[in-house]
JSON list of C-alpha atoms in Angstrom, two decimals:
[
{"chain": "A", "resi": 14, "resn": "UNK", "atom": "CA", "xyz": [-19.05, -4.65, -10.05]},
{"chain": "A", "resi": 15, "resn": "UNK", "atom": "CA", "xyz": [-15.95, -4.80, -12.52]},
{"chain": "A", "resi": 16, "resn": "UNK", "atom": "CA", "xyz": [-15.04, -1.53, -14.34]},
{"chain": "A", "resi": 17, "resn": "UNK", "atom": "CA", "xyz": [-14.43, -2.13, -18.08]},
{"chain": "A", "resi": 18, "resn": "UNK", "atom": "CA", "xyz": [-13.86, 1.50, -19.09]},
{"chain": "A", "resi": 19, "resn": "UNK", "atom": "CA", "xyz": [-12.39, 4.87, -18.09]},
{"chain": "A", "resi": 20, "resn": "UNK", "atom": "CA", "xyz": [-15.13, 7.38, -16.58]},
{"chain": "A", "resi": 21, "resn": "UNK", "atom": "CA", "xyz": [-17.28, 4.65, -14.78]},
{"chain": "A", "resi": 22, "resn": "UNK", "atom": "CA", "xyz": [-18.01, 5.26, -11.25]},
{"chain": "A", "resi": 23, "resn": "UNK", "atom": "CA", "xyz": [-18.69, 3.13, -8.23]},
{"chain": "A", "resi": 24, "resn": "UNK", "atom": "CA", "xyz": [-18.62, 3.58, -4.59]},
{"chain": "A", "resi": 25, "resn": "UNK", "atom": "CA", "xyz": [-16.21, 1.68, -1.91]},
{"chain": "A", "resi": 26, "resn": "UNK", "atom": "CA", "xyz": [-16.37, 1.02, 1.63]},
{"chain": "A", "resi": 27, "resn": "UNK", "atom": "CA", "xyz": [-13.25, 2.50, 3.54]},
{"chain": "A", "resi": 28, "resn": "UNK", "atom": "CA", "xyz": [-12.42, 2.33, 7.04]},
{"chain": "A", "resi": 29, "resn": "UNK", "atom": "CA", "xyz": [-13.55, 5.34, 8.94]},
{"chain": "A", "resi": 30, "resn": "UNK", "atom": "CA", "xyz": [-11.87, 4.86, 12.14]},
{"chain": "A", "resi": 31, "resn": "UNK", "atom": "CA", "xyz": [-8.25, 3.71, 13.49]},
{"chain": "A", "resi": 32, "resn": "UNK", "atom": "CA", "xyz": [-10.09, 1.90, 16.53]},
{"chain": "A", "resi": 33, "resn": "UNK", "atom": "CA", "xyz": [-12.61, -0.19, 14.53]},
{"chain": "A", "resi": 34, "resn": "UNK", "atom": "CA", "xyz": [-12.18, -2.82, 11.69]},
{"chain": "A", "resi": 35, "resn": "UNK", "atom": "CA", "xyz": [-15.82, -2.70, 10.65]},
{"chain": "A", "resi": 36, "resn": "UNK", "atom": "CA", "xyz": [-16.73, 1.05, 10.63]},
{"chain": "A", "resi": 37, "resn": "UNK", "atom": "CA", "xyz": [-16.59, 2.34, 7.27]},
{"chain": "A", "resi": 38, "resn": "UNK", "atom": "CA", "xyz": [-17.80, 5.21, 5.15]},
{"chain": "A", "resi": 39, "resn": "UNK", "atom": "CA", "xyz": [-18.87, 5.17, 1.52]},
{"chain": "A", "resi": 40, "resn": "UNK", "atom": "CA", "xyz": [-16.49, 6.83, -0.74]},
{"chain": "A", "resi": 41, "resn": "UNK", "atom": "CA", "xyz": [-17.80, 7.55, -4.40]},
{"chain": "A", "resi": 42, "resn": "UNK", "atom": "CA", "xyz": [-14.89, 7.26, -7.18]},
{"chain": "A", "resi": 43, "resn": "UNK", "atom": "CA", "xyz": [-14.19, 7.29, -10.90]},
{"chain": "A", "resi": 44, "resn": "UNK", "atom": "CA", "xyz": [-12.11, 4.76, -12.86]},
{"chain": "A", "resi": 45, "resn": "UNK", "atom": "CA", "xyz": [-9.19, 6.99, -14.06]},
{"chain": "A", "resi": 46, "resn": "UNK", "atom": "CA", "xyz": [-6.84, 4.35, -15.24]},
{"chain": "A", "resi": 47, "resn": "UNK", "atom": "CA", "xyz": [-7.08, 0.74, -16.48]},
{"chain": "A", "resi": 48, "resn": "UNK", "atom": "CA", "xyz": [-3.85, -1.22, -17.50]},
{"chain": "A", "resi": 49, "resn": "UNK", "atom": "CA", "xyz": [-2.70, -4.83, -17.84]},
{"chain": "A", "resi": 50, "resn": "UNK", "atom": "CA", "xyz": [-2.03, -5.38, -14.08]},
{"chain": "A", "resi": 51, "resn": "UNK", "atom": "CA", "xyz": [-3.88, -2.56, -12.13]},
{"chain": "A", "resi": 52, "resn": "UNK", "atom": "CA", "xyz": [-6.89, -0.35, -12.26]},
{"chain": "A", "resi": 53, "resn": "UNK", "atom": "CA", "xyz": [-6.67, 3.17, -10.63]},
{"chain": "A", "resi": 54, "resn": "UNK", "atom": "CA", "xyz": [-9.90, 4.85, -8.97]},
{"chain": "A", "resi": 55, "resn": "UNK", "atom": "CA", "xyz": [-9.68, 8.28, -7.61]},
{"chain": "A", "resi": 56, "resn": "UNK", "atom": "CA", "xyz": [-12.26, 9.51, -5.13]},
{"chain": "A", "resi": 57, "resn": "UNK", "atom": "CA", "xyz": [-14.56, 12.13, -6.65]},
{"chain": "A", "resi": 58, "resn": "UNK", "atom": "CA", "xyz": [-13.40, 14.79, -3.85]},
{"chain": "A", "resi": 59, "resn": "UNK", "atom": "CA", "xyz": [-9.86, 14.90, -5.48]},
{"chain": "A", "resi": 60, "resn": "UNK", "atom": "CA", "xyz": [-9.41, 17.97, -7.53]},
{"chain": "A", "resi": 61, "resn": "UNK", "atom": "CA", "xyz": [-6.33, 18.80, -10.18]},
{"chain": "A", "resi": 62, "resn": "UNK", "atom": "CA", "xyz": [-4.54, 20.68, -7.17]},
{"chain": "A", "resi": 63, "resn": "UNK", "atom": "CA", "xyz": [-4.34, 17.59, -5.31]},
{"chain": "A", "resi": 64, "resn": "UNK", "atom": "CA", "xyz": [-4.03, 15.02, -8.06]},
{"chain": "A", "resi": 65, "resn": "UNK", "atom": "CA", "xyz": [-3.63, 15.94, -11.80]},
{"chain": "A", "resi": 66, "resn": "UNK", "atom": "CA", "xyz": [-4.58, 14.05, -14.82]},
{"chain": "A", "resi": 67, "resn": "UNK", "atom": "CA", "xyz": [-0.77, 13.81, -15.66]},
{"chain": "A", "resi": 68, "resn": "UNK", "atom": "CA", "xyz": [-0.06, 12.67, -11.88]},
{"chain": "A", "resi": 69, "resn": "UNK", "atom": "CA", "xyz": [-2.41, 9.69, -12.31]},
{"chain": "A", "resi": 70, "resn": "UNK", "atom": "CA", "xyz": [-1.22, 8.82, -15.95]},
{"chain": "A", "resi": 71, "resn": "UNK", "atom": "CA", "xyz": [2.51, 8.87, -14.49]},
{"chain": "A", "resi": 72, "resn": "UNK", "atom": "CA", "xyz": [1.47, 6.67, -11.30]},
{"chain": "A", "resi": 73, "resn": "UNK", "atom": "CA", "xyz": [-0.37, 4.15, -13.54]},
{"chain": "A", "resi": 74, "resn": "UNK", "atom": "CA", "xyz": [2.38, 3.62, -15.81]},
{"chain": "A", "resi": 75, "resn": "UNK", "atom": "CA", "xyz": [5.01, 3.43, -13.42]},
{"chain": "A", "resi": 76, "resn": "UNK", "atom": "CA", "xyz": [3.25, 1.06, -11.04]},
{"chain": "A", "resi": 77, "resn": "UNK", "atom": "CA", "xyz": [1.71, -1.29, -13.83]},
{"chain": "A", "resi": 78, "resn": "UNK", "atom": "CA", "xyz": [5.23, -1.87, -14.85]},
{"chain": "A", "resi": 79, "resn": "UNK", "atom": "CA", "xyz": [6.81, -2.35, -11.22]},
{"chain": "A", "resi": 80, "resn": "UNK", "atom": "CA", "xyz": [3.70, -4.39, -9.95]},
{"chain": "A", "resi": 81, "resn": "UNK", "atom": "CA", "xyz": [4.68, -6.96, -12.76]},
{"chain": "A", "resi": 82, "resn": "UNK", "atom": "CA", "xyz": [8.13, -7.12, -11.59]},
{"chain": "A", "resi": 83, "resn": "UNK", "atom": "CA", "xyz": [7.22, -7.27, -8.03]},
{"chain": "A", "resi": 84, "resn": "UNK", "atom": "CA", "xyz": [4.88, -10.20, -8.64]},
{"chain": "A", "resi": 85, "resn": "UNK", "atom": "CA", "xyz": [7.70, -11.83, -10.56]},
{"chain": "A", "resi": 86, "resn": "UNK", "atom": "CA", "xyz": [9.70, -11.62, -7.70]},
{"chain": "A", "resi": 87, "resn": "UNK", "atom": "CA", "xyz": [7.74, -12.35, -4.65]},
{"chain": "A", "resi": 88, "resn": "UNK", "atom": "CA", "xyz": [4.63, -14.35, -6.32]},
{"chain": "A", "resi": 89, "resn": "UNK", "atom": "CA", "xyz": [1.50, -13.21, -7.46]},
{"chain": "A", "resi": 90, "resn": "UNK", "atom": "CA", "xyz": [-1.73, -11.34, -5.68]},
{"chain": "A", "resi": 91, "resn": "UNK", "atom": "CA", "xyz": [-4.97, -13.39, -5.65]},
{"chain": "A", "resi": 92, "resn": "UNK", "atom": "CA", "xyz": [-7.98, -12.78, -8.04]},
{"chain": "A", "resi": 93, "resn": "UNK", "atom": "CA", "xyz": [-10.91, -13.19, -5.78]},
{"chain": "A", "resi": 94, "resn": "UNK", "atom": "CA", "xyz": [-13.41, -11.17, -8.00]},
{"chain": "A", "resi": 95, "resn": "UNK", "atom": "CA", "xyz": [-11.94, -12.44, -11.45]},
{"chain": "A", "resi": 96, "resn": "UNK", "atom": "CA", "xyz": [-10.95, -9.38, -13.18]},
{"chain": "A", "resi": 97, "resn": "UNK", "atom": "CA", "xyz": [-7.32, -10.21, -13.20]},
{"chain": "A", "resi": 98, "resn": "UNK", "atom": "CA", "xyz": [-6.14, -6.75, -11.63]},
{"chain": "A", "resi": 99, "resn": "UNK", "atom": "CA", "xyz": [-5.18, -5.05, -8.68]},
{"chain": "A", "resi": 100, "resn": "UNK", "atom": "CA", "xyz": [-7.11, -1.93, -7.68]},
{"chain": "A", "resi": 101, "resn": "UNK", "atom": "CA", "xyz": [-5.98, 1.20, -6.23]},
{"chain": "A", "resi": 102, "resn": "UNK", "atom": "CA", "xyz": [-8.14, 3.80, -4.57]},
{"chain": "A", "resi": 103, "resn": "UNK", "atom": "CA", "xyz": [-6.71, 7.24, -4.10]},
{"chain": "A", "resi": 104, "resn": "UNK", "atom": "CA", "xyz": [-8.85, 8.78, -1.40]},
{"chain": "A", "resi": 105, "resn": "UNK", "atom": "CA", "xyz": [-8.55, 11.69, 1.15]},
{"chain": "A", "resi": 106, "resn": "UNK", "atom": "CA", "xyz": [-10.11, 9.31, 3.77]},
{"chain": "A", "resi": 107, "resn": "UNK", "atom": "CA", "xyz": [-6.74, 7.75, 4.14]},
{"chain": "A", "resi": 108, "resn": "UNK", "atom": "CA", "xyz": [-5.58, 11.27, 5.10]},
{"chain": "A", "resi": 109, "resn": "UNK", "atom": "CA", "xyz": [-8.32, 11.55, 7.53]},
{"chain": "A", "resi": 110, "resn": "UNK", "atom": "CA", "xyz": [-7.57, 8.36, 9.23]},
{"chain": "A", "resi": 111, "resn": "UNK", "atom": "CA", "xyz": [-3.63, 9.54, 9.54]},
{"chain": "A", "resi": 112, "resn": "UNK", "atom": "CA", "xyz": [-5.34, 12.62, 11.02]},
{"chain": "A", "resi": 113, "resn": "UNK", "atom": "CA", "xyz": [-7.11, 10.78, 13.65]},
{"chain": "A", "resi": 114, "resn": "UNK", "atom": "CA", "xyz": [-3.78, 9.56, 14.87]},
{"chain": "A", "resi": 115, "resn": "UNK", "atom": "CA", "xyz": [-2.13, 12.93, 14.80]},
{"chain": "A", "resi": 116, "resn": "UNK", "atom": "CA", "xyz": [0.09, 12.06, 11.71]},
{"chain": "A", "resi": 117, "resn": "UNK", "atom": "CA", "xyz": [0.09, 10.45, 8.20]},
{"chain": "A", "resi": 118, "resn": "UNK", "atom": "CA", "xyz": [-1.12, 7.37, 6.87]},
{"chain": "A", "resi": 119, "resn": "UNK", "atom": "CA", "xyz": [0.05, 6.78, 3.19]},
{"chain": "A", "resi": 120, "resn": "UNK", "atom": "CA", "xyz": [-1.78, 3.94, 2.59]},
{"chain": "A", "resi": 121, "resn": "UNK", "atom": "CA", "xyz": [-2.92, 0.28, 3.77]},
{"chain": "A", "resi": 122, "resn": "UNK", "atom": "CA", "xyz": [-4.19, -3.15, 2.41]},
{"chain": "A", "resi": 123, "resn": "UNK", "atom": "CA", "xyz": [-6.90, -4.72, 4.35]},
{"chain": "A", "resi": 124, "resn": "UNK", "atom": "CA", "xyz": [-6.92, -8.85, 3.97]},
{"chain": "A", "resi": 125, "resn": "UNK", "atom": "CA", "xyz": [-10.72, -8.57, 4.70]},
{"chain": "A", "resi": 126, "resn": "UNK", "atom": "CA", "xyz": [-11.26, -7.37, 1.34]},
{"chain": "A", "resi": 127, "resn": "UNK", "atom": "CA", "xyz": [-10.38, -10.74, -0.28]},
{"chain": "A", "resi": 128, "resn": "UNK", "atom": "CA", "xyz": [-13.55, -12.30, 1.45]},
{"chain": "A", "resi": 129, "resn": "UNK", "atom": "CA", "xyz": [-17.10, -11.94, 0.63]},
{"chain": "A", "resi": 130, "resn": "UNK", "atom": "CA", "xyz": [-18.87, -9.08, 2.27]},
{"chain": "A", "resi": 131, "resn": "UNK", "atom": "CA", "xyz": [-21.26, -10.38, 5.15]},
{"chain": "A", "resi": 132, "resn": "UNK", "atom": "CA", "xyz": [-22.54, -9.36, 8.35]},
{"chain": "A", "resi": 133, "resn": "UNK", "atom": "CA", "xyz": [-19.28, -10.47, 9.80]},
{"chain": "A", "resi": 134, "resn": "UNK", "atom": "CA", "xyz": [-17.14, -8.86, 7.31]},
{"chain": "A", "resi": 135, "resn": "UNK", "atom": "CA", "xyz": [-19.44, -5.84, 6.50]},
{"chain": "A", "resi": 136, "resn": "UNK", "atom": "CA", "xyz": [-16.18, -3.62, 5.58]},
{"chain": "A", "resi": 137, "resn": "UNK", "atom": "CA", "xyz": [-15.18, -6.06, 2.48]},
{"chain": "A", "resi": 138, "resn": "UNK", "atom": "CA", "xyz": [-15.22, -4.75, -1.06]},
{"chain": "A", "resi": 139, "resn": "UNK", "atom": "CA", "xyz": [-14.45, -8.29, -2.22]},
{"chain": "A", "resi": 140, "resn": "UNK", "atom": "CA", "xyz": [-11.54, -7.39, -4.31]},
{"chain": "A", "resi": 141, "resn": "UNK", "atom": "CA", "xyz": [-7.84, -6.88, -4.24]},
{"chain": "A", "resi": 142, "resn": "UNK", "atom": "CA", "xyz": [-7.30, -3.20, -3.45]},
{"chain": "A", "resi": 143, "resn": "UNK", "atom": "CA", "xyz": [-4.88, -0.89, -2.06]},
{"chain": "A", "resi": 144, "resn": "UNK", "atom": "CA", "xyz": [-6.27, 2.34, -0.15]},
{"chain": "A", "resi": 145, "resn": "UNK", "atom": "CA", "xyz": [-3.81, 5.20, -0.79]},
{"chain": "A", "resi": 146, "resn": "UNK", "atom": "CA", "xyz": [-3.70, 8.98, 0.42]},
{"chain": "A", "resi": 147, "resn": "UNK", "atom": "CA", "xyz": [-3.88, 11.78, -1.83]},
{"chain": "A", "resi": 148, "resn": "UNK", "atom": "CA", "xyz": [-1.55, 14.94, -1.98]},
{"chain": "A", "resi": 149, "resn": "UNK", "atom": "CA", "xyz": [-3.58, 17.80, 0.20]},
{"chain": "A", "resi": 150, "resn": "UNK", "atom": "CA", "xyz": [-1.82, 21.21, -0.11]},
{"chain": "A", "resi": 151, "resn": "UNK", "atom": "CA", "xyz": [-4.39, 22.92, 1.77]},
{"chain": "A", "resi": 152, "resn": "UNK", "atom": "CA", "xyz": [-4.57, 20.53, 4.63]},
{"chain": "A", "resi": 153, "resn": "UNK", "atom": "CA", "xyz": [-8.28, 20.07, 4.23]},
{"chain": "A", "resi": 154, "resn": "UNK", "atom": "CA", "xyz": [-8.04, 16.36, 5.06]},
{"chain": "A", "resi": 155, "resn": "UNK", "atom": "CA", "xyz": [-5.09, 16.25, 7.53]},
{"chain": "A", "resi": 156, "resn": "UNK", "atom": "CA", "xyz": [-1.48, 17.19, 7.33]},
{"chain": "A", "resi": 157, "resn": "UNK", "atom": "CA", "xyz": [-0.34, 19.47, 4.41]},
{"chain": "A", "resi": 158, "resn": "UNK", "atom": "CA", "xyz": [1.23, 17.28, 1.83]},
{"chain": "A", "resi": 159, "resn": "UNK", "atom": "CA", "xyz": [2.22, 19.27, -1.57]},
{"chain": "A", "resi": 160, "resn": "UNK", "atom": "CA", "xyz": [1.55, 17.45, -5.12]},
{"chain": "A", "resi": 161, "resn": "UNK", "atom": "CA", "xyz": [5.53, 17.37, -5.59]},
{"chain": "A", "resi": 162, "resn": "UNK", "atom": "CA", "xyz": [6.38, 15.72, -2.41]},
{"chain": "A", "resi": 163, "resn": "UNK", "atom": "CA", "xyz": [3.48, 13.23, -2.78]},
{"chain": "A", "resi": 164, "resn": "UNK", "atom": "CA", "xyz": [4.65, 12.42, -6.44]},
{"chain": "A", "resi": 165, "resn": "UNK", "atom": "CA", "xyz": [8.21, 12.17, -5.74]},
{"chain": "A", "resi": 166, "resn": "UNK", "atom": "CA", "xyz": [8.03, 10.41, -2.49]},
{"chain": "A", "resi": 167, "resn": "UNK", "atom": "CA", "xyz": [4.93, 9.20, -0.79]},
{"chain": "A", "resi": 168, "resn": "UNK", "atom": "CA", "xyz": [2.86, 7.71, -3.41]},
{"chain": "A", "resi": 169, "resn": "UNK", "atom": "CA", "xyz": [5.35, 5.73, -5.57]},
{"chain": "A", "resi": 170, "resn": "UNK", "atom": "CA", "xyz": [6.75, 4.49, -2.42]},
{"chain": "A", "resi": 171, "resn": "UNK", "atom": "CA", "xyz": [3.46, 3.35, -0.58]},
{"chain": "A", "resi": 172, "resn": "UNK", "atom": "CA", "xyz": [2.17, 1.40, -3.83]},
{"chain": "A", "resi": 173, "resn": "UNK", "atom": "CA", "xyz": [5.17, -0.67, -3.87]},
{"chain": "A", "resi": 174, "resn": "UNK", "atom": "CA", "xyz": [5.07, -1.14, 0.06]},
{"chain": "A", "resi": 175, "resn": "UNK", "atom": "CA", "xyz": [1.45, -2.09, -0.10]},
{"chain": "A", "resi": 176, "resn": "UNK", "atom": "CA", "xyz": [1.63, -4.50, -2.89]},
{"chain": "A", "resi": 177, "resn": "UNK", "atom": "CA", "xyz": [3.99, -6.68, -1.15]},
{"chain": "A", "resi": 178, "resn": "UNK", "atom": "CA", "xyz": [1.52, -7.07, 1.91]},
{"chain": "A", "resi": 179, "resn": "UNK", "atom": "CA", "xyz": [-1.14, -8.01, -0.78]},
{"chain": "A", "resi": 180, "resn": "UNK", "atom": "CA", "xyz": [1.10, -10.74, -2.37]},
{"chain": "A", "resi": 181, "resn": "UNK", "atom": "CA", "xyz": [2.31, -12.04, 1.01]},
{"chain": "A", "resi": 182, "resn": "UNK", "atom": "CA", "xyz": [-1.34, -12.62, 2.22]},
{"chain": "A", "resi": 183, "resn": "UNK", "atom": "CA", "xyz": [-1.94, -14.53, -0.97]},
{"chain": "A", "resi": 184, "resn": "UNK", "atom": "CA", "xyz": [0.96, -16.63, -0.88]},
{"chain": "A", "resi": 185, "resn": "UNK", "atom": "CA", "xyz": [0.82, -17.56, 2.89]},
{"chain": "A", "resi": 186, "resn": "UNK", "atom": "CA", "xyz": [-2.84, -18.00, 3.29]},
{"chain": "A", "resi": 187, "resn": "UNK", "atom": "CA", "xyz": [-4.46, -18.88, -0.16]},
{"chain": "A", "resi": 188, "resn": "UNK", "atom": "CA", "xyz": [-1.67, -20.63, -1.88]},
{"chain": "A", "resi": 189, "resn": "UNK", "atom": "CA", "xyz": [0.27, -22.41, 1.04]},
{"chain": "A", "resi": 190, "resn": "UNK", "atom": "CA", "xyz": [-2.97, -22.67, 3.29]},
{"chain": "A", "resi": 191, "resn": "UNK", "atom": "CA", "xyz": [-1.10, -21.10, 6.41]},
{"chain": "A", "resi": 192, "resn": "UNK", "atom": "CA", "xyz": [-1.41, -18.04, 8.43]},
{"chain": "A", "resi": 193, "resn": "UNK", "atom": "CA", "xyz": [-0.39, -14.33, 7.33]},
{"chain": "A", "resi": 194, "resn": "UNK", "atom": "CA", "xyz": [3.18, -13.58, 8.03]},
{"chain": "A", "resi": 195, "resn": "UNK", "atom": "CA", "xyz": [4.35, -12.05, 11.16]},
{"chain": "A", "resi": 196, "resn": "UNK", "atom": "CA", "xyz": [4.40, -8.36, 11.27]},
{"chain": "A", "resi": 197, "resn": "UNK", "atom": "CA", "xyz": [7.93, -7.57, 11.60]},
{"chain": "A", "resi": 198, "resn": "UNK", "atom": "CA", "xyz": [8.79, -9.85, 8.89]},
{"chain": "A", "resi": 199, "resn": "UNK", "atom": "CA", "xyz": [5.99, -8.57, 6.76]},
{"chain": "A", "resi": 200, "resn": "UNK", "atom": "CA", "xyz": [6.95, -4.99, 7.31]},
{"chain": "A", "resi": 201, "resn": "UNK", "atom": "CA", "xyz": [10.51, -5.64, 6.54]},
{"chain": "A", "resi": 202, "resn": "UNK", "atom": "CA", "xyz": [9.79, -7.28, 3.50]},
{"chain": "A", "resi": 203, "resn": "UNK", "atom": "CA", "xyz": [7.70, -4.30, 1.95]},
{"chain": "A", "resi": 204, "resn": "UNK", "atom": "CA", "xyz": [10.55, -1.93, 3.19]},
{"chain": "A", "resi": 205, "resn": "UNK", "atom": "CA", "xyz": [12.82, -4.20, 1.16]},
{"chain": "A", "resi": 206, "resn": "UNK", "atom": "CA", "xyz": [10.60, -4.00, -1.90]},
{"chain": "A", "resi": 207, "resn": "UNK", "atom": "CA", "xyz": [10.56, -0.28, -1.86]},
{"chain": "A", "resi": 208, "resn": "UNK", "atom": "CA", "xyz": [14.39, -0.37, -1.96]},
{"chain": "A", "resi": 209, "resn": "UNK", "atom": "CA", "xyz": [14.36, -2.95, -4.79]},
{"chain": "A", "resi": 210, "resn": "UNK", "atom": "CA", "xyz": [12.08, -1.14, -7.05]},
{"chain": "A", "resi": 211, "resn": "UNK", "atom": "CA", "xyz": [13.65, 2.29, -6.73]},
{"chain": "A", "resi": 212, "resn": "UNK", "atom": "CA", "xyz": [11.55, 3.57, -4.12]},
{"chain": "A", "resi": 213, "resn": "UNK", "atom": "CA", "xyz": [13.67, 3.43, -1.07]},
{"chain": "A", "resi": 214, "resn": "UNK", "atom": "CA", "xyz": [13.84, 7.04, -0.24]},
{"chain": "A", "resi": 215, "resn": "UNK", "atom": "CA", "xyz": [11.87, 6.75, 3.05]},
{"chain": "A", "resi": 216, "resn": "UNK", "atom": "CA", "xyz": [14.07, 3.84, 4.41]},
{"chain": "A", "resi": 217, "resn": "UNK", "atom": "CA", "xyz": [17.33, 5.81, 5.75]},
{"chain": "A", "resi": 218, "resn": "UNK", "atom": "CA", "xyz": [14.95, 7.72, 8.15]},
{"chain": "A", "resi": 219, "resn": "UNK", "atom": "CA", "xyz": [13.84, 4.36, 9.69]},
{"chain": "A", "resi": 220, "resn": "UNK", "atom": "CA", "xyz": [17.17, 2.43, 9.88]},
{"chain": "A", "resi": 221, "resn": "UNK", "atom": "CA", "xyz": [19.23, 5.65, 11.19]},
{"chain": "A", "resi": 222, "resn": "UNK", "atom": "CA", "xyz": [16.75, 5.39, 14.27]},
{"chain": "A", "resi": 223, "resn": "UNK", "atom": "CA", "xyz": [17.66, 2.02, 14.78]},
{"chain": "A", "resi": 224, "resn": "UNK", "atom": "CA", "xyz": [21.51, 2.46, 13.98]},
{"chain": "A", "resi": 225, "resn": "UNK", "atom": "CA", "xyz": [21.91, 5.40, 16.28]},
{"chain": "A", "resi": 226, "resn": "UNK", "atom": "CA", "xyz": [20.64, 3.23, 19.50]},
{"chain": "A", "resi": 227, "resn": "UNK", "atom": "CA", "xyz": [20.42, -0.46, 18.49]},
{"chain": "A", "resi": 228, "resn": "UNK", "atom": "CA", "xyz": [20.51, -1.86, 21.81]},
{"chain": "A", "resi": 229, "resn": "UNK", "atom": "CA", "xyz": [16.93, -0.40, 22.47]},
{"chain": "A", "resi": 230, "resn": "UNK", "atom": "CA", "xyz": [15.23, -2.25, 19.72]},
{"chain": "A", "resi": 231, "resn": "UNK", "atom": "CA", "xyz": [14.38, -5.82, 18.87]},
{"chain": "A", "resi": 232, "resn": "UNK", "atom": "CA", "xyz": [14.34, -7.05, 15.07]},
{"chain": "A", "resi": 233, "resn": "UNK", "atom": "CA", "xyz": [11.79, -9.30, 16.19]},
{"chain": "A", "resi": 234, "resn": "UNK", "atom": "CA", "xyz": [8.59, -7.69, 17.57]},
{"chain": "A", "resi": 235, "resn": "UNK", "atom": "CA", "xyz": [5.11, -8.61, 18.28]},
{"chain": "A", "resi": 236, "resn": "UNK", "atom": "CA", "xyz": [2.38, -6.62, 16.88]},
{"chain": "A", "resi": 237, "resn": "UNK", "atom": "CA", "xyz": [2.97, -3.89, 14.39]},
{"chain": "A", "resi": 238, "resn": "UNK", "atom": "CA", "xyz": [6.75, -2.74, 14.63]},
{"chain": "A", "resi": 239, "resn": "UNK", "atom": "CA", "xyz": [7.74, 0.76, 15.28]},
{"chain": "A", "resi": 240, "resn": "UNK", "atom": "CA", "xyz": [9.79, 2.87, 12.85]},
{"chain": "A", "resi": 241, "resn": "UNK", "atom": "CA", "xyz": [13.19, 1.87, 14.35]},
{"chain": "A", "resi": 242, "resn": "UNK", "atom": "CA", "xyz": [12.30, -1.70, 14.31]},
{"chain": "A", "resi": 243, "resn": "UNK", "atom": "CA", "xyz": [11.09, -1.74, 10.67]},
{"chain": "A", "resi": 244, "resn": "UNK", "atom": "CA", "xyz": [14.47, -0.02, 9.86]},
{"chain": "A", "resi": 245, "resn": "UNK", "atom": "CA", "xyz": [16.15, -3.13, 11.57]},
{"chain": "A", "resi": 246, "resn": "UNK", "atom": "CA", "xyz": [13.99, -5.49, 9.77]},
{"chain": "A", "resi": 247, "resn": "UNK", "atom": "CA", "xyz": [14.88, -3.55, 6.48]},
{"chain": "A", "resi": 248, "resn": "UNK", "atom": "CA", "xyz": [18.52, -4.02, 7.03]},
{"chain": "A", "resi": 249, "resn": "UNK", "atom": "CA", "xyz": [18.53, -7.40, 8.00]},
{"chain": "A", "resi": 250, "resn": "UNK", "atom": "CA", "xyz": [16.70, -8.25, 4.79]},
{"chain": "A", "resi": 251, "resn": "UNK", "atom": "CA", "xyz": [18.72, -6.18, 2.52]},
{"chain": "A", "resi": 252, "resn": "UNK", "atom": "CA", "xyz": [21.79, -8.03, 4.04]},
{"chain": "A", "resi": 253, "resn": "UNK", "atom": "CA", "xyz": [20.22, -11.37, 3.28]},
{"chain": "A", "resi": 254, "resn": "UNK", "atom": "CA", "xyz": [19.36, -10.35, -0.32]},
{"chain": "A", "resi": 255, "resn": "UNK", "atom": "CA", "xyz": [22.91, -9.02, -0.93]},
{"chain": "A", "resi": 256, "resn": "UNK", "atom": "CA", "xyz": [24.32, -12.52, 0.15]},
{"chain": "A", "resi": 257, "resn": "UNK", "atom": "CA", "xyz": [22.20, -14.19, -2.51]},
{"chain": "A", "resi": 258, "resn": "UNK", "atom": "CA", "xyz": [24.11, -15.34, -5.54]},
{"chain": "A", "resi": 259, "resn": "UNK", "atom": "CA", "xyz": [21.93, -14.04, -8.07]}
]
């Protein structure tokens, strides 16, 4: 099911639990932007007080441009559904997932979406898609997040961050026939991408945690790295990037 025009509606399967990769809830969303590289869907529960038409237009224009540059730098994303576009679903279901953990999840990419839906892969939407939170001034779905903070900080940052994860999976698994990148390096690359594409405003809060107590953290970690370890990975990769004679 490929969107061809603004205003088309479709349903998505979105994770409903932090403890299960197969538990999902159906989300109804409307196509709000189609550009050369991307397509934006917005959950039908999102009102103007959360994400206005002007906000969506701004994010779409910015991300369409930066996504092209990011792929030029890191490599292309896959195209398993043949539409030539990266989808983004803005949904308060991501806010709800963050609330389950007592905090905020700004967005995520799931490699399972790149494989056909099946009994063993029931959560797949079979497309390249990023799931992104929405501003929630009233705190209806989790932590109170103002539109201004969402637009100036969280949303532009998470789009660049999660795109790197989608690129990384395609390049490592589909293009090279290997396995997905190790967690610490994958996250470090995404935080570096934030910085390189003008959205590094959250990185200082991470690397300052590491700098204050570096002996307590390892650059190479197993599993998903914590905030300080992410800061360390970012600093390491930023150093390597700056040594490159471009």
